[in-house]
Amino acid sequence: MSYHVNGKTFSENPAAGQCLRTFLRELGWFGVKKGCDAGDCGACSVWLDGVPVHSCLIPAYRAEGLQITTIEGLAGENGDLHPMQRQFLDAQGFQCGFCTAGMIMTAASLSAEDIQGDLARHLKGNLCRCTGYHAIEDAIHGVKTVEEDRPGASVGTGVGAPAGPEVVTGKARYTLDTTMEGMLHLKVLRAPHAHAKIVSIDKSAALAVPGVHAVYTWQDVPRKLYTTSIHEDFRVDPNDTYMLDNIVRFVGQRIVAVVAESEAAAEEGCRQVVVEYEVLPAVFDPEEAMRAGAPVVHDTSGDQFIRQPERNILIDIHGGIGDVETGFAAADVIHEATYGTHRGQHAHLETHCSISWVDEDGRLNVRTTSQSPFICRDKLCYLFGLGLQNVRVFCDRVGGGFGGKQEVLTEDLTALAAINTGRPVQWEFTREEQFSASTVRHPMQTTVKLGATRDGTLTAIQMRVVSNTGAYGNHGGETLYHACSESVGLYRCPNKKIDAFAVYTNTLPSGAIRGYGLTQTLYAVECAMDELARALEMDPFDLRQKNVVRPGDPMLSLGEEASDTEIGSYGLDECATQVRDALARGNGVAAPPGGDWLTGQGIAYAMHDAAPPTEHRSEARLRVLEDGAFELAIGTAEFGNGTTTQHVQIAASTLGTVADRVRVVQSDTDKTGFDTGAFASTGTFVASKAVWLAAEALRERILDFAASHTQVGRDMCRLDAAAVICGEVRIPLGDLLQAAETSGHQLALSRRAYGSPRSVAFNVHGFRIAVHRVTGEIIILQSVHAADAGTVINPMQLRGQVEGAVAQGIGWALYERMVIDETGKVVNPQFRNYRIPAYADIPRTEIFFADTHDTIGPLGAKGMGECPINPVAPALANALEDATGIRFHDLPFRPDLIYRPIFEKHGMATA
Amino acid sequence: MKPFDFARPDTIAAAVALLDGRDASRPNRSALLAGGTDLLTLMKADLYAPELLIDIKRLAELDNRIEETAEGLTIGALVTLSQLEDDPRIQSLVPALAEAAALAATPQLRHMATIGGNLLQRPRCWYFRKPGIHCWLKGGDDCPARQGENQLHALFDVSPCVAVHPSDPATALLALAASVRLRGAAGERELPLAAFFAPPTDERRQETVIGNDELIVSIQIPAAAPGTRSTYLKAMNRKVWAFALAGVAAAIHMDGNRIAQARLALGGVAPVPWRAESAEQVLTGAEPSPEIIARAAESALASAEPLAHNGYKIPLAKALVRRALTRLTAPAFPGA
């Protein structure tokens, strides 16, 4: 048998039961990705005889004799990019890039007619979670959005990502895009019960499976409590988790890990493990869990962090300012309602995975997909009792995160197995594990009570939040604090009261996800503000404008204590005006004809701290290289958020050069300084600040040395693209470096930045929608978003961040829904049943940036990683009420969940 | 996936001989592999673990062509959904089928998926697809969807299983009065689609009556009266690439301004593609009007028995029926 791949012939034979995707990867074609392994996402798309197919659903044998083309074979033999690859580069039609190879393979197979025609239909087999599809659409249509870089002027320009050429050619390396001699594979057996005690585990049959090396149970792992949650400050999460436990707290919890020569053998090993459970009563609803007599998820023997174990309360928060009773007494109008938000999954296309091995020096190495290699390292050191010097954790390119990878979910077990077996060990989550056993957005029930005088002045805000943290408390406390801060701090009001609870239940754990708890409560507050405006017969913009915080105002929520948060720049008014004007202008898109469509519009505001209240720091190391370029070493991981591009832009601008001349070494505990992690919107606010400080300092050092070296006045020295110019003399930087080293000077230094004080970012979203009066189908006619990110470092990338967040917001608000049955099982753990938006689903959003300059952030910039998702769901809810006259309090607004009241109110007209 | 062997027989007879119809003690031993788009997902989810895959995609005796004769169209079992979507004869003679094929799955899947396999695909019910849930269709005692999360499930209660049939083309073919030609060890037989699909029973927990030793050779669509119009409409949760919440296929033949013949089929509402005969009776002989169309839509759903969470499908399906019939009976129908 022979296989023809990208013009080369291979005589290797596939293994029994192997699909084409894994076979191609074994042959070294790592451009073929796994997003779902089920024909849903398209990341594995290749051509068979020129026709795109999902390689995950083709037995490898079947491709025998056919011409197989992967992304690596798309470019010409001389390395010339295929036009579609060039277009994806020119429009930066990617963020993390994990879907890109498949997306390009599909796009490159389309005719001009297909592209001009029904592109949505042709693209329906390829999902992207990062971009919101606008940049992909631009790429396919040949629109160029990447801008030319000029020396010293990189900031403010739409410079392309440094990894772009690797991403579009399939050469970018993600976590598992590597081979290692002697690799073993790990799989876990997961719990079938929501709450149980393990009575016994018999692993003998599993150990007898050919190829199985080891089977680990709770008796084989360090008996140390920890949390999977990644924070530098370990005191903000409960230590309530064991690597493997003898108590089961949710369906899907890891029970036994099996390590074998192949994934198939490890899976077979899992099937052969016999576990005897004593099933315990379980509780799924947080209100029930707080009642006396409810099953207890974590008993009093656990971490003292847990406030009231017997009532399943992980943490409760009570605070406020003034006196709400006085406030409500002074109100002319009071509105009160409860708003429910559901679970949502990150659905990054690269699932969790890691490879661990012990090197010849006895050090543990971990290659992982993480938003924080440093904190991951610290956790592994703690779990295995290792010194920091004995562990290296690093990330190559990461395929999307959105908070899901602010968690240690695989590294502990691969490390254990690597230490134990002495072999490299790999573990890759299936998509099903991603849905049923990683983390989700905390479901929250938020009751909001607002009081206002007739003129719209708020007199009291009261909020009660019940957050379902699931079986474990990772991120349960911090998301709750975040939920209680900006949501209420956004509005000026003398009287505020907040009571909030994070509650354990026997459901899969909630965790960090874009918005981090605030998305849920802002949804509630912004819906309530809209309903209050209706009750007052006021324009919803006017009511908000009357009450929002203004520059100089303290942003108060839980109390009057001093805060490190300030309004470093204020673009909220401008954002509101932009959205208001755009909606008033309209965009010419009307509801479909026929009189069956109800139309309406809605808006919402959002405010988001530019960094977390917990510790956040980053170190940038910068040096001149022998060839006169610069090397920037920074701990921040790149998972499509674009921080690497910003870092090189900031360094280049400051050092008078172009971004191409700044080479990045990143996210490796051996090679860079400490970085808390790429989360909490800190890539710009903290890490970029470190880069900026380092670049400023290095520029001064270069100029100082050049002045003394050339004996030219310091004020006559300046940097150009590749040299220092001192009066009439031009010294290439490489030469200057040599001179410096000869004379014992270092053209290298590092600077650190710290995430305090913190600024705030603002966003406003507006929708005009049509709702079918019979079926409840929603069509978005116009979508408008305005963002205040301070100085825009890269307008193209910032637009991409906003578009991606808006698309995730639309998916969460309209149809993504994790269904958990009465036994606690996730019943829809696949993309076929948990729908994330496709290209066809996402309207083109009009995007505006406020023209502000932040006084705290680097070069006046502040982060925009999360905040744009926050106003999306409430703006849709408000538009839905405007269209139908009905307030829907609970997300999502899927036709099957909302049609009935709409039909009862409007359906009888002609039906 | 568990390891499997791979065979590529040269004849249908050889392929059938490899099937394990007569070895009831090892029902999972072998499986036919055509496009593989459903089989591989079942295998990867550990729901099915055949030891032998019999590749029939390159079988010379099985056709991947579409032929037109005086009797109608013959569609070889290996014709892909992309072929159906793009073929000018399918587009002009039976547009409902071209539309249904285009609305199904993704382009990548349509390049791979065959029409034979499409008719034989298993339900997408999340309980059925979830390993570890031993539902009735997989040989268990109960259907967890009946009392569970059944928003995507059947409106017509005709089987212990309330999963819906996932195929779009099957609904279109039912409205087009198609039949299926099967060949097995005992020879060849032809069954109307209405008899080929049958709600699962205790004795036969599958959606068709195909024998364990049979395969689909072709699909026949009888020639319709000249001027017959057809269409397929589908409602989804997402705009594209989702299984039908409800699908409607209709074929109408007008005689002057009266409906001479009507065939109406619904998808996404029953364990098998669902023919709405009572609605056809309302339409036959009638002059189309909004009232007649509304009556037909009511009649098509009259015997629906919604479960706890799928009641929304009733107005949805009615709206689709009205939309399809309005379109097909419009005087200005394209091509009329």
Tab-separated table of N, CA and C in Angstrom, chain A residues 17-90:
chain	number	residue	atom	x	y	z
A	17	GLY	N	-7.826	0.371	12.684
A	17	GLY	CA	-8.718	1.282	13.381
A	17	GLY	C	-8.255	2.722	13.392
A	18	GLN	N	-7.318	3.057	12.519
A	18	GLN	CA	-6.813	4.440	12.540
A	18	GLN	C	-7.547	5.305	11.523
A	19	CYS	N	-7.840	6.543	11.904
A	19	CYS	CA	-8.459	7.447	10.937
A	19	CYS	C	-7.361	8.246	10.230
A	20	LEU	N	-7.743	8.868	9.131
A	20	LEU	CA	-6.759	9.552	8.293
A	20	LEU	C	-6.071	10.695	9.041
A	21	ARG	N	-6.817	11.379	9.912
A	21	ARG	CA	-6.242	12.516	10.620
A	21	ARG	C	-5.018	12.106	11.442
A	22	THR	N	-5.166	11.068	12.252
A	22	THR	CA	-4.046	10.693	13.115
A	22	THR	C	-2.919	10.080	12.289
A	23	PHE	N	-3.271	9.405	11.195
A	23	PHE	CA	-2.245	8.825	10.327
A	23	PHE	C	-1.387	9.935	9.718
A	24	LEU	N	-2.045	10.977	9.216
A	24	LEU	CA	-1.293	12.085	8.619
A	24	LEU	C	-0.395	12.751	9.656
A	25	ARG	N	-0.902	12.906	10.859
A	25	ARG	CA	-0.082	13.531	11.912
A	25	ARG	C	1.119	12.637	12.265
A	26	GLU	N	0.901	11.334	12.261
A	26	GLU	CA	2.034	10.430	12.523
A	26	GLU	C	3.104	10.555	11.447
A	27	LEU	N	2.656	10.877	10.219
A	27	LEU	CA	3.626	11.052	9.141
A	27	LEU	C	4.295	12.426	9.215
A	28	GLY	N	3.884	13.237	10.193
A	28	GLY	CA	4.541	14.527	10.405
A	28	GLY	C	3.777	15.720	9.864
A	29	TRP	N	2.578	15.502	9.348
A	29	TRP	CA	1.796	16.631	8.822
A	29	TRP	C	0.964	17.214	9.955
A	30	PHE	N	1.590	18.031	10.764
A	30	PHE	CA	0.924	18.554	11.962
A	30	PHE	C	-0.065	19.674	11.660
A	31	GLY	N	-0.106	20.115	10.402
A	31	GLY	CA	-1.109	21.122	10.043
A	31	GLY	C	-2.526	20.578	10.133
A	32	VAL	N	-2.673	19.258	10.219
A	32	VAL	CA	-4.000	18.635	10.328
A	32	VAL	C	-4.364	18.590	11.809
A	33	LYS	N	-5.385	19.352	12.195
A	33	LYS	CA	-5.688	19.529	13.619
A	33	LYS	C	-6.888	18.718	14.066
A	34	LYS	N	-6.970	18.509	15.377
A	34	LYS	CA	-8.169	17.924	15.950
A	34	LYS	C	-8.941	18.964	16.743
A	35	GLY	N	-10.173	19.248	16.325
A	35	GLY	CA	-11.015	20.123	17.138
A	35	GLY	C	-12.120	19.335	17.800
A	36	CYS	N	-12.624	18.310	17.096
A	36	CYS	CA	-13.783	17.589	17.635
A	36	CYS	C	-13.686	16.089	17.422
A	37	ASP	N	-12.999	15.668	16.367
A	37	ASP	CA	-12.915	14.252	16.023
A	37	ASP	C	-14.283	13.684	15.659
A	38	ALA	N	-15.164	14.527	15.138
A	38	ALA	CA	-16.516	14.039	14.850
A	38	ALA	C	-17.121	14.691	13.612
A	39	GLY	N	-16.314	15.363	12.807
A	39	GLY	CA	-16.872	15.954	11.590
A	39	GLY	C	-17.694	17.205	11.833
A	40	ASP	N	-17.486	17.866	12.959
A	40	ASP	CA	-18.285	19.052	13.256
A	40	ASP	C	-17.543	20.367	13.044
A	41	CYS	N	-16.221	20.371	13.230
A	41	CYS	CA	-15.543	21.672	13.321
A	41	CYS	C	-14.686	22.004	12.108
A	42	GLY	N	-14.231	21.018	11.358
A	42	GLY	CA	-13.482	21.289	10.129
A	42	GLY	C	-11.998	21.556	10.317
A	43	ALA	N	-11.483	21.516	11.541
A	43	ALA	CA	-10.064	21.816	11.754
A	43	ALA	C	-9.155	20.784	11.095
A	44	CYS	N	-9.695	19.601	10.802
A	44	CYS	CA	-8.881	18.539	10.218
A	44	CYS	C	-9.067	18.448	8.708
A	45	SER	N	-9.695	19.451	8.108
A	45	SER	CA	-10.007	19.358	6.675
A	45	SER	C	-8.751	19.198	5.836
A	46	VAL	N	-8.776	18.208	4.944
A	46	VAL	CA	-7.722	18.019	3.950
A	46	VAL	C	-8.429	17.777	2.610
A	47	TRP	N	-7.644	17.755	1.546
A	47	TRP	CA	-8.229	17.413	0.251
A	47	TRP	C	-7.896	15.971	-0.093
A	48	LEU	N	-8.903	15.254	-0.581
A	48	LEU	CA	-8.682	13.941	-1.184
A	48	LEU	C	-8.949	14.111	-2.667
A	49	ASP	N	-7.952	13.908	-3.485
A	49	ASP	CA	-8.091	14.167	-4.915
A	49	ASP	C	-8.703	15.546	-5.171
A	50	GLY	N	-8.271	16.521	-4.408
A	50	GLY	CA	-8.687	17.901	-4.645
A	50	GLY	C	-10.005	18.316	-4.005
A	51	VAL	N	-10.663	17.388	-3.306
A	51	VAL	CA	-11.968	17.698	-2.709
A	51	VAL	C	-11.825	17.755	-1.192
A	52	PRO	N	-12.290	18.844	-0.539
A	52	PRO	CA	-12.116	18.922	0.917
A	52	PRO	C	-13.005	17.927	1.671
A	53	VAL	N	-12.419	17.261	2.635
A	53	VAL	CA	-13.155	16.309	3.483
A	53	VAL	C	-12.648	16.453	4.921
A	54	HIS	N	-13.449	15.898	5.869
A	54	HIS	CA	-13.016	15.858	7.270
A	54	HIS	C	-12.146	14.612	7.455
A	55	SER	N	-10.852	14.784	7.696
A	55	SER	CA	-9.987	13.601	7.752
A	55	SER	C	-10.221	12.771	9.005
A	56	CYS	N	-10.931	13.307	9.988
A	56	CYS	CA	-11.205	12.535	11.206
A	56	CYS	C	-12.234	11.443	10.962
A	57	LEU	N	-13.004	11.552	9.869
A	57	LEU	CA	-14.062	10.562	9.642
A	57	LEU	C	-13.735	9.627	8.490
A	58	ILE	N	-12.474	9.577	8.127
A	58	ILE	CA	-12.083	8.694	7.031
A	58	ILE	C	-11.098	7.659	7.559
A	59	PRO	N	-11.436	6.373	7.437
A	59	PRO	CA	-10.437	5.375	7.813
A	59	PRO	C	-9.202	5.595	6.937
A	60	ALA	N	-8.056	5.560	7.541
A	60	ALA	CA	-6.836	5.890	6.802
A	60	ALA	C	-6.663	4.994	5.575
A	61	TYR	N	-7.042	3.713	5.708
A	61	TYR	CA	-6.908	2.788	4.578
A	61	TYR	C	-7.544	3.331	3.311
A	62	ARG	N	-8.649	4.029	3.515
A	62	ARG	CA	-9.438	4.433	2.377
A	62	ARG	C	-8.714	5.431	1.484
A	63	ALA	N	-7.747	6.143	2.043
A	63	ALA	CA	-7.051	7.179	1.264
A	63	ALA	C	-5.935	6.587	0.420
A	64	GLU	N	-5.759	5.292	0.546
A	64	GLU	CA	-4.673	4.636	-0.182
A	64	GLU	C	-4.811	4.906	-1.680
A	65	GLY	N	-3.714	5.320	-2.290
A	65	GLY	CA	-3.732	5.542	-3.738
A	65	GLY	C	-4.306	6.884	-4.159
A	66	LEU	N	-4.929	7.617	-3.243
A	66	LEU	CA	-5.509	8.915	-3.612
A	66	LEU	C	-4.482	10.024	-3.336
A	67	GLN	N	-4.695	11.180	-3.966
A	67	GLN	CA	-3.820	12.319	-3.708
A	67	GLN	C	-4.333	13.067	-2.475
A	68	ILE	N	-3.531	13.075	-1.438
A	68	ILE	CA	-3.930	13.762	-0.199
A	68	ILE	C	-3.179	15.091	-0.135
A	69	THR	N	-3.920	16.169	0.097
A	69	THR	CA	-3.270	17.478	0.247
A	69	THR	C	-3.619	18.051	1.604
A	70	THR	N	-2.613	18.425	2.377
A	70	THR	CA	-2.835	19.118	3.644
A	70	THR	C	-2.381	20.563	3.462
A	71	ILE	N	-2.556	21.366	4.499
A	71	ILE	CA	-2.173	22.778	4.409
A	71	ILE	C	-0.696	22.913	4.015
A	72	GLU	N	0.117	21.955	4.422
A	72	GLU	CA	1.556	22.035	4.111
A	72	GLU	C	1.827	21.852	2.617
A	73	GLY	N	0.851	21.245	1.910
A	73	GLY	CA	1.065	21.001	0.492
A	73	GLY	C	0.370	22.014	-0.391
A	74	LEU	N	-0.211	23.023	0.229
A	74	LEU	CA	-0.989	23.987	-0.549
A	74	LEU	C	-0.084	25.000	-1.258
A	75	ALA	N	0.997	25.369	-0.609
A	75	ALA	CA	1.917	26.321	-1.231
A	75	ALA	C	2.640	25.645	-2.393
A	76	GLY	N	3.125	26.448	-3.317
A	76	GLY	CA	3.854	25.891	-4.449
A	76	GLY	C	5.165	25.256	-3.985
A	77	GLU	N	5.785	24.471	-4.879
A	77	GLU	CA	7.005	23.768	-4.482
A	77	GLU	C	8.135	24.726	-4.131
A	78	ASN	N	8.097	25.906	-4.767
A	78	ASN	CA	9.134	26.890	-4.469
A	78	ASN	C	8.803	27.715	-3.227
A	79	GLY	N	7.727	27.303	-2.522
A	79	GLY	CA	7.392	28.003	-1.290
A	79	GLY	C	6.450	29.177	-1.469
A	80	ASP	N	6.055	29.442	-2.727
A	80	ASP	CA	5.103	30.539	-2.932
A	80	ASP	C	3.776	30.188	-2.276
A	81	LEU	N	3.237	31.125	-1.548
A	81	LEU	CA	1.971	30.859	-0.888
A	81	LEU	C	0.863	30.708	-1.918
A	82	HIS	N	-0.088	29.824	-1.610
A	82	HIS	CA	-1.338	29.762	-2.368
A	82	HIS	C	-2.041	31.108	-2.164
A	83	PRO	N	-2.740	31.613	-3.189
A	83	PRO	CA	-3.387	32.925	-3.024
A	83	PRO	C	-4.248	33.010	-1.761
A	84	MET	N	-4.913	31.894	-1.400
A	84	MET	CA	-5.777	31.948	-0.221
A	84	MET	C	-4.937	32.080	1.054
A	85	GLN	N	-3.772	31.454	1.081
A	85	GLN	CA	-2.886	31.629	2.249
A	85	GLN	C	-2.433	33.080	2.359
A	86	ARG	N	-2.075	33.662	1.205
A	86	ARG	CA	-1.665	35.077	1.164
A	86	ARG	C	-2.807	35.965	1.675
A	87	GLN	N	-4.023	35.652	1.243
A	87	GLN	CA	-5.168	36.479	1.654
A	87	GLN	C	-5.433	36.363	3.154
A	88	PHE	N	-5.261	35.152	3.701
A	88	PHE	CA	-5.456	34.998	5.146
A	88	PHE	C	-4.382	35.761	5.934
A	89	LEU	N	-3.225	35.913	5.317
A	89	LEU	CA	-2.167	36.691	5.948
A	89	LEU	C	-2.481	38.182	5.848
A	90	ASP	N	-2.961	38.594	4.683
A	90	ASP	CA	-3.206	40.019	4.441
A	90	ASP	C	-4.387	40.564	5.250
